[in-house]
PDB file of C-alpha atoms in Angstrom:
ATOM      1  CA  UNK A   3       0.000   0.000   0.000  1.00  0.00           C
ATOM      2  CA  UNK A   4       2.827   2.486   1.111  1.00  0.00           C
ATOM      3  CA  UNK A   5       4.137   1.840  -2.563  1.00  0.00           C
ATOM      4  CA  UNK A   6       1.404   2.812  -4.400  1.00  0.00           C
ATOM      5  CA  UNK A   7       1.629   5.642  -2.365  1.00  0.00           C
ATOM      6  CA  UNK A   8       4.904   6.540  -3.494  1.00  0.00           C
ATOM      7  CA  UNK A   9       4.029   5.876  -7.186  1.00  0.00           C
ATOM      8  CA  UNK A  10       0.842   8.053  -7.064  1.00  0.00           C
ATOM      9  CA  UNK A  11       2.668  11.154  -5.302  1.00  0.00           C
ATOM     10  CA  UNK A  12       5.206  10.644  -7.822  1.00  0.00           C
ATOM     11  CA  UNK A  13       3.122  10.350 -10.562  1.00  0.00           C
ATOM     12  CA  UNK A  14       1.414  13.632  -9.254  1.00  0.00           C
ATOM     13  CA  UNK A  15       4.522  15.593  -8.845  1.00  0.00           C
ATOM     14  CA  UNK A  16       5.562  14.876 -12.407  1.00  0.00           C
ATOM     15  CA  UNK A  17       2.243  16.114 -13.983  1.00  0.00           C
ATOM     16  CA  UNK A  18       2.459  19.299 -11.717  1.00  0.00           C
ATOM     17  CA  UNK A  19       5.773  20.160 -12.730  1.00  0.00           C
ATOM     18  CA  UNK A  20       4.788  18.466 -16.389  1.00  0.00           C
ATOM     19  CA  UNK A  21       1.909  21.192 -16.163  1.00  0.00           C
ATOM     20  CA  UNK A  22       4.207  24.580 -15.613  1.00  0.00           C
ATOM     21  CA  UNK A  23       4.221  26.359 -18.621  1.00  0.00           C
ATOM     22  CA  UNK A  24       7.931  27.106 -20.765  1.00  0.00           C
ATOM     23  CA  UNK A  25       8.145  30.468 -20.875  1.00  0.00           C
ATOM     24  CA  UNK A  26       9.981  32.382 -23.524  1.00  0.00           C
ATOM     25  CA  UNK A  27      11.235  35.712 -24.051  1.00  0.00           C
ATOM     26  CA  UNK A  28      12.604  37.681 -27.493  1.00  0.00           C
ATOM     27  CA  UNK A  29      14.348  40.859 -28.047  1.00  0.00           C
ATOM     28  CA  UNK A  30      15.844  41.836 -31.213  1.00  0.00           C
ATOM     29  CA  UNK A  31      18.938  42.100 -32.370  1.00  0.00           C
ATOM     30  CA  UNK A  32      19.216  38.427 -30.684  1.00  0.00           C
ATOM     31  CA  UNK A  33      18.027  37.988 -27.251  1.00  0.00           C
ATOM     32  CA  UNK A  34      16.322  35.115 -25.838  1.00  0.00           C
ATOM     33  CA  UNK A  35      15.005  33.886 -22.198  1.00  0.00           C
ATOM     34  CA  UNK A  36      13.821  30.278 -21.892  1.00  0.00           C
ATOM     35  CA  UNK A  37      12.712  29.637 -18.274  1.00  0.00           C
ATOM     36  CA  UNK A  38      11.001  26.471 -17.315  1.00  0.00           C
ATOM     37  CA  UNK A  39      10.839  25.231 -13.682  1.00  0.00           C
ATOM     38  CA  UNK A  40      14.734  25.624 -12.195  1.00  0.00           C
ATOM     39  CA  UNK A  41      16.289  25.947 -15.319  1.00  0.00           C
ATOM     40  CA  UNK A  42      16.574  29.492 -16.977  1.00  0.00           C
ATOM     41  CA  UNK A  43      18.533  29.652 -20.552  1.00  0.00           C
ATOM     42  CA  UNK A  44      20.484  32.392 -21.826  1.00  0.00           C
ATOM     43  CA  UNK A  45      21.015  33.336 -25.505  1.00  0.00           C
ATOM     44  CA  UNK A  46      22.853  36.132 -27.131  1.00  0.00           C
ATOM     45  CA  UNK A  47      24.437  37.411 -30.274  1.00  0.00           C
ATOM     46  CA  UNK A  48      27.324  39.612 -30.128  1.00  0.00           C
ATOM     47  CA  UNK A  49      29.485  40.623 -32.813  1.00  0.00           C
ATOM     48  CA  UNK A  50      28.566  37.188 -34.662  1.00  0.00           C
ATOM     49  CA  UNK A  51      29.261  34.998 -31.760  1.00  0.00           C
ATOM     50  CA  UNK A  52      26.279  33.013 -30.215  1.00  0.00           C
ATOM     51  CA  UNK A  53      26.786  32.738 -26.400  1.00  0.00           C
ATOM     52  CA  UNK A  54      24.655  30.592 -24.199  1.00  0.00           C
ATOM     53  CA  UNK A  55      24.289  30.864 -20.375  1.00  0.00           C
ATOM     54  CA  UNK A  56      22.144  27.987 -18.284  1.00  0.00           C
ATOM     55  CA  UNK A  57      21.220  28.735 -14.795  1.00  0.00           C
ATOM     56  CA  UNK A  58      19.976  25.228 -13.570  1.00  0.00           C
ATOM     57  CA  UNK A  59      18.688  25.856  -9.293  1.00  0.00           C
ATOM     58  CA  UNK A  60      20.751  29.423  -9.433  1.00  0.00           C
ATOM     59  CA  UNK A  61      23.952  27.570 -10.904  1.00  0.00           C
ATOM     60  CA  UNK A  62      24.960  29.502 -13.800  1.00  0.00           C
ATOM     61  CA  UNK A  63      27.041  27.700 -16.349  1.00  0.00           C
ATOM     62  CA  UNK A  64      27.962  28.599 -19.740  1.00  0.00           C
ATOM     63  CA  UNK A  65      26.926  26.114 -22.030  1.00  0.00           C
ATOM     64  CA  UNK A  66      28.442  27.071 -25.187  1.00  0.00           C
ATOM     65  CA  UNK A  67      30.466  29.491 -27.187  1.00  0.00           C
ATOM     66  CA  UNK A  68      30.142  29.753 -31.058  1.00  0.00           C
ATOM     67  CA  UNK A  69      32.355  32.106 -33.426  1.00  0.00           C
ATOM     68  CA  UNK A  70      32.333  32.965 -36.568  1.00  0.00           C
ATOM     69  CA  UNK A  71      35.133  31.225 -38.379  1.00  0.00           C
ATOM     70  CA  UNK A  72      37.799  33.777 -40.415  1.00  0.00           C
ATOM     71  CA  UNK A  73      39.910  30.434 -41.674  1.00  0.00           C
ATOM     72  CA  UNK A  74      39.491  31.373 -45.825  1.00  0.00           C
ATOM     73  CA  UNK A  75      37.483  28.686 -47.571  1.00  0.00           C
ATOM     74  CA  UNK A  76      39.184  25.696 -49.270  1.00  0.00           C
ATOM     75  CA  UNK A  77      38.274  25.520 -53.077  1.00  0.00           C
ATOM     76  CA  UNK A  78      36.980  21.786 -53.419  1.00  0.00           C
ATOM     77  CA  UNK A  79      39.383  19.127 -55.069  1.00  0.00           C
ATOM     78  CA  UNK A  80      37.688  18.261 -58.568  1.00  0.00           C
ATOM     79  CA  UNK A  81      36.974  14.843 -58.516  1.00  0.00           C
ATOM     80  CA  UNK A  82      35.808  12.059 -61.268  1.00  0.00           C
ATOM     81  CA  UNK A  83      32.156  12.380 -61.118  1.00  0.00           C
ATOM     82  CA  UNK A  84      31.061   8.657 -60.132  1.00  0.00           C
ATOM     83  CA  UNK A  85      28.358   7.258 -62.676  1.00  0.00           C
ATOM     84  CA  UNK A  86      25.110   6.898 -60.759  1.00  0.00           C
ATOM     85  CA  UNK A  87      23.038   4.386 -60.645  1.00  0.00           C
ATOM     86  CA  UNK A  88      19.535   4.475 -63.012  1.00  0.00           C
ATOM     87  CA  UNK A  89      16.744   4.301 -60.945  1.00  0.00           C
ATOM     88  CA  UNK A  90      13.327   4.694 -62.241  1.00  0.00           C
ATOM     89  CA  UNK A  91      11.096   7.917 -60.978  1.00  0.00           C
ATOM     90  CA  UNK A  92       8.007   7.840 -59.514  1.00  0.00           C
ATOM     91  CA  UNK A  93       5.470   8.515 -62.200  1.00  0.00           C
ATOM     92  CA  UNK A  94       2.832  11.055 -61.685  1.00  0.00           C
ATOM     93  CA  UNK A  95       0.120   7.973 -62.049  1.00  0.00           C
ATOM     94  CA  UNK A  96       1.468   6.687 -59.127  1.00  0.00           C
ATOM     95  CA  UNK A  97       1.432   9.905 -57.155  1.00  0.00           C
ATOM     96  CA  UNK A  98      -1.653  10.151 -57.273  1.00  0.00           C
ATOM     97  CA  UNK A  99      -2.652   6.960 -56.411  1.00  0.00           C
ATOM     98  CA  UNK A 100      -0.567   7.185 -53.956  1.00  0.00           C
ATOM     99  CA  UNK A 101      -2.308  10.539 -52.156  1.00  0.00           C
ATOM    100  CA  UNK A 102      -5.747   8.576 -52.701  1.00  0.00           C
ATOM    101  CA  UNK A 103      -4.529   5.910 -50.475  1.00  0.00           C
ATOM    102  CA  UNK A 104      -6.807   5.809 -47.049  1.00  0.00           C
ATOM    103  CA  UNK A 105      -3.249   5.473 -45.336  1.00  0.00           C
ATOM    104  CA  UNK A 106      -1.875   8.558 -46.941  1.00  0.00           C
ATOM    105  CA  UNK A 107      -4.797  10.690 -46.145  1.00  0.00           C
ATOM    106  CA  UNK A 108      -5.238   9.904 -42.483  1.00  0.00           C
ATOM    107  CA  UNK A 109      -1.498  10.825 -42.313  1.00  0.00           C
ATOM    108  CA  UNK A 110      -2.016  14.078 -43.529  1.00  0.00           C
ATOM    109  CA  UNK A 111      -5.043  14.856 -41.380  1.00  0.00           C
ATOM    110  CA  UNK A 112      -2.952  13.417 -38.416  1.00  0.00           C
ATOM    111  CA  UNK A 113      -0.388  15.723 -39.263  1.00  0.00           C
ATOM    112  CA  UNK A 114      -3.193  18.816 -39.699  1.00  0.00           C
ATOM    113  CA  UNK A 115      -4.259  17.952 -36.493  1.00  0.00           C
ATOM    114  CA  UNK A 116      -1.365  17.665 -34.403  1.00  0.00           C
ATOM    115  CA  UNK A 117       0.079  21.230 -36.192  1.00  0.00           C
ATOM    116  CA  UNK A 118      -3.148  22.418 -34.622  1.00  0.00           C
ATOM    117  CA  UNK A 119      -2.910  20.828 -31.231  1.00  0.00           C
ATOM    118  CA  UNK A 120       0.526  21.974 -30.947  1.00  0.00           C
ATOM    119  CA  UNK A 121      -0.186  25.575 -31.846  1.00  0.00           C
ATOM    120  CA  UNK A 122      -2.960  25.516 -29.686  1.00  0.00           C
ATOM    121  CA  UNK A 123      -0.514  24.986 -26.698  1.00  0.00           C
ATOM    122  CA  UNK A 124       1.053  28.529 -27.506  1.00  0.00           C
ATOM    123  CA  UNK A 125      -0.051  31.565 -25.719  1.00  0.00           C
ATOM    124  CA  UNK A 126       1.530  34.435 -26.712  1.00  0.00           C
ATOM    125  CA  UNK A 127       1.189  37.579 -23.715  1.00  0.00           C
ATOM    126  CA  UNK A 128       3.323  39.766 -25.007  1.00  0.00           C
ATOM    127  CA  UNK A 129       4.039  40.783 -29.127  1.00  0.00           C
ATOM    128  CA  UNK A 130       5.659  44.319 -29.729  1.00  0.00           C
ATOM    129  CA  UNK A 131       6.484  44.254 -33.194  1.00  0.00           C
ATOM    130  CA  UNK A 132       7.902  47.193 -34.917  1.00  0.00           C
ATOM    131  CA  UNK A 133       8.819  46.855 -38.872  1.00  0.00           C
ATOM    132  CA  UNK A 134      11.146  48.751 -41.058  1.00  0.00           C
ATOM    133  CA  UNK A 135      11.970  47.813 -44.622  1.00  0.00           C
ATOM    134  CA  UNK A 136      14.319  49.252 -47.149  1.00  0.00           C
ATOM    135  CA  UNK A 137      12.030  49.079 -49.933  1.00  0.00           C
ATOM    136  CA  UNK A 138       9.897  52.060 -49.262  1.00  0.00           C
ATOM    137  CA  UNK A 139       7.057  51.089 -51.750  1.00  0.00           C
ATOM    138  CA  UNK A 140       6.842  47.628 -49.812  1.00  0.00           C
ATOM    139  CA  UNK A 141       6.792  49.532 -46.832  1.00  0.00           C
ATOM    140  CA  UNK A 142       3.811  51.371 -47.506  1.00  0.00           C
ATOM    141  CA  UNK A 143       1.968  48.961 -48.377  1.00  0.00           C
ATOM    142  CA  UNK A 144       2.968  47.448 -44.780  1.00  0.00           C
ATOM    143  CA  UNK A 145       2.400  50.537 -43.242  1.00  0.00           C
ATOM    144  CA  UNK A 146      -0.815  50.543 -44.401  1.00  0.00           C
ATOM    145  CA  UNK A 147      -2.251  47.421 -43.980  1.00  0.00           C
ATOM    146  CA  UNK A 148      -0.907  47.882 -40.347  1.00  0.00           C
ATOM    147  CA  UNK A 149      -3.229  50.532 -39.718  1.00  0.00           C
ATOM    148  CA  UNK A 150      -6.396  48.190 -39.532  1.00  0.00           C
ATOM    149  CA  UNK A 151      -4.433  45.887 -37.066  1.00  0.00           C
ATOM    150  CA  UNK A 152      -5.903  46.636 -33.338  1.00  0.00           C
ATOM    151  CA  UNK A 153      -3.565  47.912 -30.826  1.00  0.00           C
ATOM    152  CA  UNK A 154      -3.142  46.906 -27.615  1.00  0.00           C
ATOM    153  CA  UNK A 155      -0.814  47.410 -24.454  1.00  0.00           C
ATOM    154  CA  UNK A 156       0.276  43.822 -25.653  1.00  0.00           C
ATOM    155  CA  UNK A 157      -0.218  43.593 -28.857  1.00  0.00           C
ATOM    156  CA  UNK A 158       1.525  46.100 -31.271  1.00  0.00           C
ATOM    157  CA  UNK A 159       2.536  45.919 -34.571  1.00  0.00           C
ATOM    158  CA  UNK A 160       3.702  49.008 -36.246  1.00  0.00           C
ATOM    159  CA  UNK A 161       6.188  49.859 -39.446  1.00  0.00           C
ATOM    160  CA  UNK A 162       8.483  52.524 -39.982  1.00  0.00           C
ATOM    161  CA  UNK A 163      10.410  54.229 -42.609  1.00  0.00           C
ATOM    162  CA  UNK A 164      13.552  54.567 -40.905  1.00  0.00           C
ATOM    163  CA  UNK A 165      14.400  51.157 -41.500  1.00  0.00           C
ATOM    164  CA  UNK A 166      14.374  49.825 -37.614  1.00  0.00           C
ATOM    165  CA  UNK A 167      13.038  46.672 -36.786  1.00  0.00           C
ATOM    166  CA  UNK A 168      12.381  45.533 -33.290  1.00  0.00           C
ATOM    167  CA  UNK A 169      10.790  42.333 -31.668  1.00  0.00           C
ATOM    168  CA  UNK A 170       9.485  41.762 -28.438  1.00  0.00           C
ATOM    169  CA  UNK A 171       7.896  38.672 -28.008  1.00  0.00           C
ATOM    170  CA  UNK A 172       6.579  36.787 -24.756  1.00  0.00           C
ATOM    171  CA  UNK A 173       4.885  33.079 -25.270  1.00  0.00           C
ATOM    172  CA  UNK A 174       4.574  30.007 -23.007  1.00  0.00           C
ATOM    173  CA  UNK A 175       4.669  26.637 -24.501  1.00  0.00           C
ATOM    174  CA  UNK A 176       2.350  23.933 -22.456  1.00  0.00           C
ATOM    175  CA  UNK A 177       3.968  20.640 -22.053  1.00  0.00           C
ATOM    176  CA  UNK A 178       1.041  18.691 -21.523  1.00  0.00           C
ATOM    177  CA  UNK A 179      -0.910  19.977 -24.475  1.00  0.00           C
ATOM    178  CA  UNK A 180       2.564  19.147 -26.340  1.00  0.00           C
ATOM    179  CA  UNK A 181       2.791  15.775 -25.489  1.00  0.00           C
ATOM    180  CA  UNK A 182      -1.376  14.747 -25.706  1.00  0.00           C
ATOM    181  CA  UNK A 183      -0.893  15.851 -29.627  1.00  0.00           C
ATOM    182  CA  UNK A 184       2.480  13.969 -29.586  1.00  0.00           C
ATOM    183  CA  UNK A 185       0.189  10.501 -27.906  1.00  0.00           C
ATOM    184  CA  UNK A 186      -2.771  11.188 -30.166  1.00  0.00           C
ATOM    185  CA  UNK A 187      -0.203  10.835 -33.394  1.00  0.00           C
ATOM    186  CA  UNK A 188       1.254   7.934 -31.867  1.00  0.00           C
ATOM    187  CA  UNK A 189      -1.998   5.756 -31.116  1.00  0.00           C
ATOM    188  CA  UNK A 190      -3.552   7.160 -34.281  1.00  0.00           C
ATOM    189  CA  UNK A 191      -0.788   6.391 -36.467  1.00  0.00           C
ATOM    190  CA  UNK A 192      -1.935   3.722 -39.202  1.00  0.00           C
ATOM    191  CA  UNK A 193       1.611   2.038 -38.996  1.00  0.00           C
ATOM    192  CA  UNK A 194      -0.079  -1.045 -41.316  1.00  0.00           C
ATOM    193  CA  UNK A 195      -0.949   1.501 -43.878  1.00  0.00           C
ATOM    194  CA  UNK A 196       1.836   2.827 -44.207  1.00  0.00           C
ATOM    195  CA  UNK A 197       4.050   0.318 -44.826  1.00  0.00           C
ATOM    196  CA  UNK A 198       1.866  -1.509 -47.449  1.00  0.00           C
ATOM    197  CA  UNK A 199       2.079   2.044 -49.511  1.00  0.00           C
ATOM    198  CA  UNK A 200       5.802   1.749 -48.981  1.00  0.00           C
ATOM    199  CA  UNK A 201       6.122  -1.294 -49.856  1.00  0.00           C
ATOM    200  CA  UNK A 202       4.049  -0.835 -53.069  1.00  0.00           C
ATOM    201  CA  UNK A 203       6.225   2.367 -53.899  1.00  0.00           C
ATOM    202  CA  UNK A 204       9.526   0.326 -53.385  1.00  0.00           C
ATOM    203  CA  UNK A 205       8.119  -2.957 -55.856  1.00  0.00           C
ATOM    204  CA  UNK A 206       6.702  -0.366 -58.605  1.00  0.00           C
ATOM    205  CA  UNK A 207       9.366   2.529 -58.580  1.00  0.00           C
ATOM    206  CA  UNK A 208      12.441   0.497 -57.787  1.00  0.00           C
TER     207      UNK A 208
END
């Protein structure tokens, strides 16, 4: 009894901390919060070097350090081009039998769905959004199709003509609505299917 105990609290700590939000944070040029539970993430571009700080329980540690390189670019060796092999293409016939397969189409709603799902488990609080292009025809046009956009204290998107262009950007990602759309594809999945129109594509194009 005192074990399934243990297993239920620890079952019910992992979908508590499972159901804390990842929260992320963007400011042009390049900066970027990610802070999710005890472990906050650091990103930053400086003078073409990408530097990344992780804070796990207060700990900071720099995880990496990434340069441009300045070593000149070899000029590839010309080499005998190797004859390749003829293979035979997938005729347009096929294609389309293919896409009329009951397998292919419950992929592709599968696939609709979970691109739904998972951009259902975005919430974005903050967007500050402020857009300057070179092209000053293009820019008018943005300009004015901006107008229309409502404006609030968190939501503002704006254009300029001195080409500047800022980003703000607040979101939280939810785990939990992340991973049901990841189980639903899973289970759904026809695996069957699949490989029968993979195997037909392999006997009939190969």
């Amino acid at each position: 009894m005192i074990q399934y105990s243990i297993l239920l609290a620890i079952g019910l700590l992992i979908i508590i901390v499972l159901g804390i939000p990842i929260r992320i944070r963007y400011e042009s040029p390049m900066l970027c919060h990610i802070n999710w539970v005890f472990i906050k993430i650091r990103i930053t571009l400086r003078q073409g070097s990408i530097k990344t700080d992780v804070k796990l329980f207060n700990r900071k540690s720099r995880l990496f350090t990434s340069k441009k390189s300045t070593k000149p670019k070899e000029k590839p060796s010309k080499k005998k081009k190797k004859k390749k092999k003829k293979t035979r293409k997938l005729t347009m016939s096929l294609f389309f039998e293919v896409l009329q397969d009951k397998a292919v189409k419950k992929v592709v709603r599968l696939l609709l769905y979970f691109l739904v799902r998972s951009v259902k488990a975005i919430t974005i609080t903050l967007l500050n959004w402020n857009i300057g292009l070179k092209d000053y025809y293009w820019q008018g046009i943005i300009f004015g199709l901006l107008q229309s956009l409502p404006r609030t204290e968190n939501f503002q998107i704006t254009g300029n003509f001195m080409e500047e262009n800022d980003l703000r950007l607040d979101m939280r990602i939810s785990i939990l609505r992340v991973l049901f759309a990841v189980l639903l594809l899973i289970i759904r999945f026809p695996y069957i299917g699949v490989f029968l129109v993979y195997r037909r594509l392999s006997t009939q194009s190969g």
